[in-house]
XYZ file of N, CA and C in Angstrom:
192
model
N -38.700 -50.132 38.620
C -39.269 -51.085 37.700
C -40.156 -50.339 36.707
N -39.616 -49.930 35.562
C -40.429 -49.273 34.551
C -41.443 -50.242 33.940
N -42.654 -49.753 33.750
C -43.699 -50.518 33.080
C -44.172 -49.672 31.898
N -44.010 -50.203 30.705
C -44.399 -49.494 29.490
C -45.617 -50.186 28.914
N -46.686 -49.424 28.700
C -47.893 -49.961 28.091
C -48.007 -49.416 26.678
N -48.193 -50.317 25.730
C -48.320 -49.950 24.331
C -49.712 -50.351 23.867
N -50.499 -49.364 23.482
C -51.859 -49.624 23.019
C -51.856 -49.513 21.501
N -52.244 -50.600 20.832
C -52.225 -50.673 19.371
C -53.536 -51.240 18.851
N -53.859 -50.878 17.626
C -54.941 -51.584 16.971
C -54.507 -53.034 16.793
N -55.429 -53.949 16.977
C -55.109 -55.369 16.848
C -54.564 -55.672 15.457
N -53.802 -56.754 15.378
C -53.324 -57.196 14.080
C -51.815 -57.294 13.955
N -51.070 -56.867 14.973
C -49.613 -56.996 14.907
C -49.227 -58.453 15.134
N -48.173 -58.880 14.487
C -47.722 -60.261 14.634
C -46.910 -60.411 15.923
N -46.725 -61.656 16.343
C -45.886 -61.929 17.509
C -44.467 -61.437 17.262
N -43.981 -61.606 16.035
C -42.624 -61.156 15.713
C -42.505 -59.637 15.850
N -43.500 -58.899 15.415
C -43.477 -57.446 15.571
C -43.460 -57.065 17.050
N -44.257 -57.764 17.849
C -44.289 -57.470 19.288
C -42.978 -57.856 19.960
N -42.368 -58.939 19.526
C -41.046 -59.313 20.053
C -40.023 -58.221 19.760
N -40.024 -57.736 18.518
C -39.065 -56.707 18.117
C -39.295 -55.406 18.883
N -40.549 -55.013 19.021
C -40.866 -53.813 19.800
C -40.443 -53.975 21.260
N -40.738 -55.132 21.844
C -40.379 -55.384 23.240
C -38.874 -55.258 23.441
N -38.110 -55.855 22.548
C -36.649 -55.811 22.656
C -36.128 -54.383 22.531
N -36.548 -53.684 21.485
C -36.043 -52.328 21.230
C -36.427 -51.355 22.337
N -37.668 -51.399 22.763
C -38.137 -50.478 23.801
C -37.479 -50.799 25.133
N -37.394 -52.076 25.468
C -36.780 -52.476 26.741
C -35.317 -52.050 26.806
N -34.591 -52.276 25.722
C -33.182 -51.887 25.702
C -33.017 -50.371 25.842
N -33.858 -49.608 25.155
C -33.773 -48.145 25.235
C -34.103 -47.650 26.644
N -35.152 -48.177 27.240
C -35.532 -47.752 28.593
C -34.449 -48.142 29.589
N -33.922 -49.341 29.463
C -32.871 -49.795 30.358
C -31.657 -48.871 30.286
N -31.246 -48.542 29.066
C -30.068 -47.694 28.871
C -30.307 -46.268 29.376
N -31.416 -45.677 29.003
C -31.679 -44.278 29.337
C -32.026 -44.104 30.811
N -32.827 -45.016 31.355
C -33.256 -44.909 32.752
C -32.259 -45.538 33.715
N -31.199 -46.143 33.163
C -30.168 -46.775 33.996
C -30.781 -47.802 34.954
N -31.590 -48.685 34.372
C -32.224 -49.743 35.149
C -31.915 -51.079 34.471
N -31.803 -52.157 35.228
C -31.511 -53.457 34.614
C -32.590 -53.856 33.601
N -32.151 -54.415 32.495
C -33.066 -54.831 31.433
C -34.169 -55.740 31.971
N -33.805 -56.638 32.873
C -34.806 -57.593 33.384
C -35.863 -56.932 34.273
N -35.690 -55.661 34.603
C -36.688 -54.943 35.401
C -37.678 -54.162 34.540
N -37.460 -54.140 33.242
C -38.340 -53.396 32.336
C -39.476 -54.304 31.876
N -40.692 -53.844 32.090
C -41.888 -54.591 31.686
C -42.541 -53.884 30.509
N -43.006 -54.664 29.527
C -43.730 -54.120 28.383
C -45.061 -54.855 28.294
N -46.139 -54.084 28.234
C -47.486 -54.653 28.162
C -48.141 -54.159 26.877
N -48.662 -55.087 26.084
C -49.386 -54.722 24.870
C -50.882 -54.798 25.144
N -51.582 -53.761 24.750
C -53.041 -53.743 24.789
C -53.509 -53.691 23.344
N -54.058 -54.793 22.869
C -54.556 -54.872 21.499
C -56.023 -54.471 21.487
N -56.316 -53.403 20.783
C -57.667 -52.861 20.748
C -58.326 -53.247 19.425
N -59.517 -53.840 19.485
C -60.223 -54.169 18.246
C -60.562 -52.899 17.460
N -60.577 -53.016 16.144
C -60.893 -51.877 15.286
C -62.312 -51.362 15.535
N -63.162 -52.211 16.092
C -64.529 -51.788 16.423
C -64.575 -50.916 17.668
N -63.464 -50.857 18.416
C -63.431 -50.110 19.675
C -62.497 -48.905 19.629
N -62.083 -48.481 18.441
C -61.156 -47.357 18.330
C -61.615 -46.481 17.167
N -61.779 -45.208 17.461
C -62.187 -44.283 16.411
C -61.263 -43.085 16.331
N -61.297 -42.421 15.198
C -60.546 -41.188 15.009
C -61.358 -40.312 14.063
N -61.445 -39.047 14.407
C -62.169 -38.120 13.553
C -63.648 -38.436 13.434
N -64.215 -39.038 14.471
C -65.638 -39.351 14.479
C -66.010 -40.643 13.772
N -65.027 -41.412 13.332
C -65.307 -42.646 12.588
C -64.508 -43.794 13.203
N -65.181 -44.906 13.460
C -64.488 -46.103 13.937
C -63.567 -46.630 12.852
N -62.443 -47.196 13.244
C -61.523 -47.769 12.268
C -62.199 -48.894 11.484
N -63.068 -49.663 12.127
C -63.781 -50.736 11.432
C -64.627 -50.169 10.308
N -65.220 -48.991 10.506
C -66.041 -48.370 9.474
C -65.191 -47.765 8.362
N -64.017 -47.279 8.687
C -63.110 -46.736 7.662
C -62.719 -47.824 6.670
N -62.451 -49.013 7.195
C -61.976 -50.114 6.352
C -63.102 -50.728 5.532
N -64.346 -50.533 5.959
C -65.485 -51.108 5.258
C -65.792 -50.344 3.971
N -65.275 -49.123 3.865
C -65.586 -48.284 2.692
C -64.756 -48.670 1.503
């Protein structure tokens, strides 16, 4: 039972998550030779206030 966790900055639409879930699940099922219904995809939406890169929070980058 593969479990794939995808951590993204918040803001993706439900349609984007549906498309990602379908594409990733199909690829894992095919490559890992496991039934599609056994593939789990979990999205972790991280607020821009809780994610930084290069010493700067994403929330602060967008404020400039």
